[in-house]
PDB file of C-alpha atoms in Angstrom:
ATOM      1  CA  MET A 205     -34.787 -14.978  37.989  1.00 69.00           C
ATOM      2  CA  TYR A 206     -37.859 -12.972  39.030  1.00 76.00           C
ATOM      3  CA  LYS A 207     -35.898  -9.686  38.227  1.00 81.00           C
ATOM      4  CA  ARG A 208     -35.206 -10.889  34.727  1.00 85.00           C
ATOM      5  CA  GLN A 209     -38.812 -11.668  34.071  1.00 88.00           C
ATOM      6  CA  ALA A 210     -39.908  -8.302  35.381  1.00 89.00           C
ATOM      7  CA  LEU A 211     -37.351  -6.507  33.308  1.00 89.00           C
ATOM      8  CA  ALA A 212     -38.137  -8.557  30.275  1.00 92.00           C
ATOM      9  CA  ALA A 213     -41.880  -7.609  30.617  1.00 94.00           C
ATOM     10  CA  ALA A 214     -41.024  -3.867  31.135  1.00 94.00           C
ATOM     11  CA  ARG A 215     -38.857  -4.051  27.923  1.00 93.00           C
ATOM     12  CA  GLU A 216     -41.836  -5.453  26.009  1.00 95.00           C
ATOM     13  CA  GLY A 217     -43.745  -2.270  27.050  1.00 95.00           C
ATOM     14  CA  ARG A 218     -45.715  -3.665  29.989  1.00 96.00           C
ATOM     15  CA  ARG A 219     -45.967  -1.405  33.079  1.00 96.00           C
ATOM     16  CA  THR A 220     -44.477  -3.807  35.606  1.00 95.00           C
ATOM     17  CA  LEU A 221     -44.282  -3.745  39.343  1.00 94.00           C
ATOM     18  CA  LEU A 222     -41.744  -5.823  41.144  1.00 90.00           C
ATOM     19  CA  LEU A 223     -42.478  -6.629  44.779  1.00 89.00           C
ATOM     20  CA  THR A 224     -39.831  -8.127  46.977  1.00 84.00           C
ATOM     21  CA  ALA A 225     -39.481  -9.006  50.648  1.00 78.00           C
ATOM     22  CA  ASP A 226     -35.603  -9.300  50.389  1.00 71.00           C
ATOM     23  CA  ARG A 227     -34.341  -7.678  53.676  1.00 60.00           C
ATOM     24  CA  GLY A 228     -30.904  -6.919  52.349  1.00 54.00           C
ATOM     25  CA  PRO A 229     -29.810  -4.339  49.860  1.00 50.00           C
ATOM     26  CA  VAL A 230     -30.709  -5.342  46.378  1.00 49.00           C
ATOM     27  CA  PRO A 231     -28.061  -4.036  44.257  1.00 44.00           C
ATOM     28  CA  ASP A 232     -28.441  -5.526  40.775  1.00 54.00           C
ATOM     29  CA  ALA A 233     -26.899  -4.929  37.453  1.00 49.00           C
ATOM     30  CA  LEU A 234     -30.222  -5.775  35.846  1.00 51.00           C
ATOM     31  CA  LEU A 235     -31.885  -2.693  37.429  1.00 58.00           C
ATOM     32  CA  ALA A 236     -31.169   0.944  36.589  1.00 53.00           C
ATOM     33  CA  THR A 237     -31.112   1.530  40.245  1.00 55.00           C
ATOM     34  CA  ALA A 238     -30.766  -0.547  43.406  1.00 56.00           C
ATOM     35  CA  LEU A 239     -33.543  -0.798  45.912  1.00 58.00           C
ATOM     36  CA  PRO A 240     -32.781   1.195  48.978  1.00 52.00           C
ATOM     37  CA  ALA A 241     -32.129  -0.684  52.193  1.00 49.00           C
ATOM     38  CA  GLU A 242     -35.041   1.005  53.867  1.00 50.00           C
ATOM     39  CA  SER A 243     -38.485  -0.476  53.180  1.00 47.00           C
ATOM     40  CA  LEU A 244     -40.903   0.761  50.863  1.00 46.00           C
ATOM     41  CA  GLY A 245     -44.643  -0.049  50.552  1.00 48.00           C
ATOM     42  CA  PRO A 246     -46.423  -0.991  47.519  1.00 46.00           C
ATOM     43  CA  ALA A 247     -48.085   2.386  47.305  1.00 49.00           C
ATOM     44  CA  GLU A 248     -44.692   4.042  46.841  1.00 75.00           C
ATOM     45  CA  PRO A 249     -42.572   2.072  44.414  1.00 85.00           C
ATOM     46  CA  ILE A 250     -39.435   3.437  42.935  1.00 84.00           C
ATOM     47  CA  SER A 251     -38.561   3.650  39.170  1.00 86.00           C
ATOM     48  CA  ALA A 252     -35.974   0.792  38.720  1.00 85.00           C
ATOM     49  CA  ALA A 253     -35.821   0.791  34.962  1.00 87.00           C
ATOM     50  CA  PRO A 254     -37.898   2.067  32.061  1.00 92.00           C
ATOM     51  CA  GLY A 255     -41.339   0.629  32.506  1.00 93.00           C
ATOM     52  CA  LEU A 256     -40.300  -1.167  35.657  1.00 92.00           C
ATOM     53  CA  TRP A 257     -40.997  -0.081  39.243  1.00 91.00           C
ATOM     54  CA  ALA A 258     -40.014  -1.960  42.459  1.00 88.00           C
ATOM     55  CA  ALA A 259     -41.159  -1.917  46.086  1.00 86.00           C
ATOM     56  CA  ARG A 260     -39.843  -3.606  49.225  1.00 84.00           C
ATOM     57  CA  ILE A 261     -42.257  -5.451  51.376  1.00 85.00           C
ATOM     58  CA  ASP A 262     -41.493  -4.616  55.101  1.00 84.00           C
ATOM     59  CA  ALA A 263     -43.223  -7.450  57.097  1.00 83.00           C
ATOM     60  CA  ALA A 264     -41.810  -6.137  60.314  1.00 83.00           C
ATOM     61  CA  ALA A 265     -43.187  -2.551  59.836  1.00 84.00           C
ATOM     62  CA  ARG A 266     -46.564  -3.799  58.707  1.00 84.00           C
ATOM     63  CA  PHE A 267     -46.842  -6.055  61.762  1.00 84.00           C
ATOM     64  CA  ARG A 268     -45.882  -3.247  64.108  1.00 87.00           C
ATOM     65  CA  ASP A 269     -48.465  -0.945  62.343  1.00 86.00           C
ATOM     66  CA  HIS A 270     -51.199  -3.441  62.545  1.00 84.00           C
ATOM     67  CA  ALA A 271     -50.413  -4.453  66.077  1.00 85.00           C
ATOM     68  CA  GLN A 272     -50.481  -0.879  67.232  1.00 88.00           C
ATOM     69  CA  ASP A 273     -53.693  -0.228  65.348  1.00 88.00           C
ATOM     70  CA  LEU A 274     -55.244  -3.226  67.055  1.00 84.00           C
ATOM     71  CA  GLN A 275     -54.130  -2.093  70.437  1.00 85.00           C
ATOM     72  CA  GLU A 276     -55.556   1.483  69.856  1.00 87.00           C
ATOM     73  CA  ARG A 277     -58.980   0.068  68.712  1.00 87.00           C
ATOM     74  CA  GLY A 278     -59.034  -2.341  71.705  1.00 85.00           C
ATOM     75  CA  ALA A 279     -57.739   0.166  74.229  1.00 83.00           C
ATOM     76  CA  SER A 280     -60.877   0.069  76.347  1.00 86.00           C
ATOM     77  CA  LEU A 281     -60.876  -3.820  76.482  1.00 80.00           C
ATOM     78  CA  LEU A 282     -57.109  -3.659  77.454  1.00 78.00           C
ATOM     79  CA  ASP A 283     -57.906  -1.161  80.132  1.00 81.00           C
ATOM     80  CA  LEU A 284     -60.766  -3.312  81.490  1.00 80.00           C
ATOM     81  CA  LEU A 285     -58.390  -6.287  81.640  1.00 79.00           C
ATOM     82  CA  GLY A 286     -55.750  -4.306  83.221  1.00 82.00           C
ATOM     83  CA  ALA A 287     -53.362  -4.971  80.388  1.00 81.00           C
ATOM     84  CA  ALA A 288     -50.595  -2.570  79.381  1.00 82.00           C
ATOM     85  CA  PRO A 289     -50.177  -2.075  75.599  1.00 83.00           C
ATOM     86  CA  PHE A 290     -46.868  -2.658  73.968  1.00 83.00           C
ATOM     87  CA  ASP A 291     -44.660   0.229  72.753  1.00 84.00           C
ATOM     88  CA  ALA A 292     -43.687   0.028  69.127  1.00 79.00           C
ATOM     89  CA  GLU A 293     -40.081  -0.697  70.007  1.00 81.00           C
ATOM     90  CA  GLU A 294     -41.355  -3.934  71.940  1.00 82.00           C
ATOM     91  CA  LEU A 295     -43.254  -5.374  68.880  1.00 80.00           C
ATOM     92  CA  THR A 296     -41.364  -7.826  66.696  1.00 81.00           C
ATOM     93  CA  GLU A 297     -42.878  -9.692  63.931  1.00 79.00           C
ATOM     94  CA  LEU A 298     -44.290 -13.158  64.551  1.00 77.00           C
ATOM     95  CA  PRO A 299     -43.594 -16.163  62.367  1.00 74.00           C
ATOM     96  CA  GLY A 300     -45.732 -15.994  59.232  1.00 76.00           C
ATOM     97  CA  ALA A 301     -45.927 -12.208  59.264  1.00 81.00           C
ATOM     98  CA  GLU A 302     -43.922 -12.058  56.024  1.00 82.00           C
ATOM     99  CA  ALA A 303     -46.497 -14.273  54.229  1.00 79.00           C
ATOM    100  CA  PHE A 304     -49.312 -11.916  55.384  1.00 81.00           C
ATOM    101  CA  ALA A 305     -47.327  -8.828  54.380  1.00 85.00           C
ATOM    102  CA  THR A 306     -46.672 -10.327  50.948  1.00 85.00           C
ATOM    103  CA  LEU A 307     -50.398 -10.989  50.416  1.00 83.00           C
ATOM    104  CA  ALA A 308     -51.385  -7.558  51.636  1.00 86.00           C
ATOM    105  CA  ALA A 309     -48.757  -5.873  49.340  1.00 88.00           C
ATOM    106  CA  LEU A 310     -50.006  -8.007  46.314  1.00 88.00           C
ATOM    107  CA  ARG A 311     -53.619  -7.125  47.136  1.00 88.00           C
ATOM    108  CA  SER A 312     -52.877  -3.430  47.597  1.00 89.00           C
ATOM    109  CA  ALA A 313     -50.723  -3.249  44.302  1.00 91.00           C
ATOM    110  CA  HIS A 314     -53.594  -4.969  42.495  1.00 92.00           C
ATOM    111  CA  ALA A 315     -56.240  -2.691  43.935  1.00 91.00           C
ATOM    112  CA  ALA A 316     -54.243   0.416  43.120  1.00 88.00           C
ATOM    113  CA  GLY A 317     -54.235  -0.671  39.469  1.00 86.00           C
ATOM    114  CA  GLY A 318     -52.115   0.797  36.656  1.00 90.00           C
ATOM    115  CA  TRP A 319     -49.956  -2.286  36.325  1.00 95.00           C
ATOM    116  CA  ASP A 320     -49.991  -4.686  33.421  1.00 96.00           C
ATOM    117  CA  LEU A 321     -47.937  -7.112  35.470  1.00 95.00           C
ATOM    118  CA  ILE A 322     -47.053  -7.579  39.053  1.00 94.00           C
ATOM    119  CA  VAL A 323     -43.912  -9.718  39.777  1.00 92.00           C
ATOM    120  CA  VAL A 324     -43.573 -11.011  43.302  1.00 88.00           C
ATOM    121  CA  ASP A 325     -40.371 -12.185  44.710  1.00 82.00           C
ATOM    122  CA  ALA A 326     -41.784 -15.193  46.408  1.00 73.00           C
ATOM    123  CA  PRO A 327     -40.516 -18.335  48.102  1.00 66.00           C
ATOM    124  CA  THR A 328     -40.422 -21.734  46.513  1.00 71.00           C
ATOM    125  CA  VAL A 329     -43.445 -23.071  44.594  1.00 68.00           C
ATOM    126  CA  ALA A 330     -44.702 -25.226  47.497  1.00 75.00           C
ATOM    127  CA  ARG A 331     -44.415 -22.376  50.076  1.00 73.00           C
ATOM    128  CA  THR A 332     -46.085 -19.939  47.519  1.00 71.00           C
ATOM    129  CA  VAL A 333     -49.026 -22.343  46.883  1.00 75.00           C
ATOM    130  CA  ARG A 334     -49.493 -22.511  50.844  1.00 77.00           C
ATOM    131  CA  LEU A 335     -49.284 -18.737  50.946  1.00 73.00           C
ATOM    132  CA  LEU A 336     -51.887 -18.299  48.305  1.00 77.00           C
ATOM    133  CA  ALA A 337     -54.197 -20.749  50.105  1.00 81.00           C
ATOM    134  CA  LEU A 338     -53.766 -18.782  53.357  1.00 78.00           C
ATOM    135  CA  PRO A 339     -56.777 -16.469  53.042  1.00 81.00           C
ATOM    136  CA  GLU A 340     -59.202 -19.380  52.344  1.00 85.00           C
ATOM    137  CA  GLN A 341     -57.707 -21.341  55.301  1.00 84.00           C
ATOM    138  CA  LEU A 342     -58.362 -18.482  57.647  1.00 82.00           C
ATOM    139  CA  ARG A 343     -61.873 -18.051  56.347  1.00 84.00           C
ATOM    140  CA  ARG A 344     -62.517 -21.766  57.177  1.00 86.00           C
ATOM    141  CA  TYR A 345     -61.063 -21.355  60.590  1.00 82.00           C
ATOM    142  CA  LEU A 346     -63.133 -18.322  61.359  1.00 79.00           C
ATOM    143  CA  ARG A 347     -66.332 -19.746  59.973  1.00 82.00           C
ATOM    144  CA  ARG A 348     -65.762 -22.818  62.409  1.00 82.00           C
ATOM    145  CA  LEU A 349     -64.851 -20.471  65.336  1.00 76.00           C
ATOM    146  CA  LEU A 350     -67.456 -17.843  64.806  1.00 75.00           C
ATOM    147  CA  PRO A 351     -70.509 -19.562  63.239  1.00 72.00           C
ATOM    148  CA  THR A 352     -73.237 -17.366  61.901  1.00 71.00           C
TER     149      THR A 352
END
């Protein structure tokens, strides 16, 4: 359904970006090209049809990258605690990582600009509403844990 909407918008002349977290290959007769099995970030979409670009959201890669970055920034603290950092191969995404990756990809694509429409392959409406509420929930938690 989401691919049809994205393609229809592109055919109407709107520069459209389709973001998907689908992990399997996405061959589709609707698109001029299939999304490759390897993941792409929102900064490097591929042309899928005239006026339509697509990018795969890779939650696992994003989680690994951010976890390694966090380890590097906290290296002196980890040393002080006697903790050994994880190797990239040891890091596997935690539950909820896909939700964060989807929000980050949407934010990044919006910030990059140039799109008339961004279509996100998202879960059901109830899960999507919870996903969109996530940043505010986290802000509330952090305000409570770390008061000014």
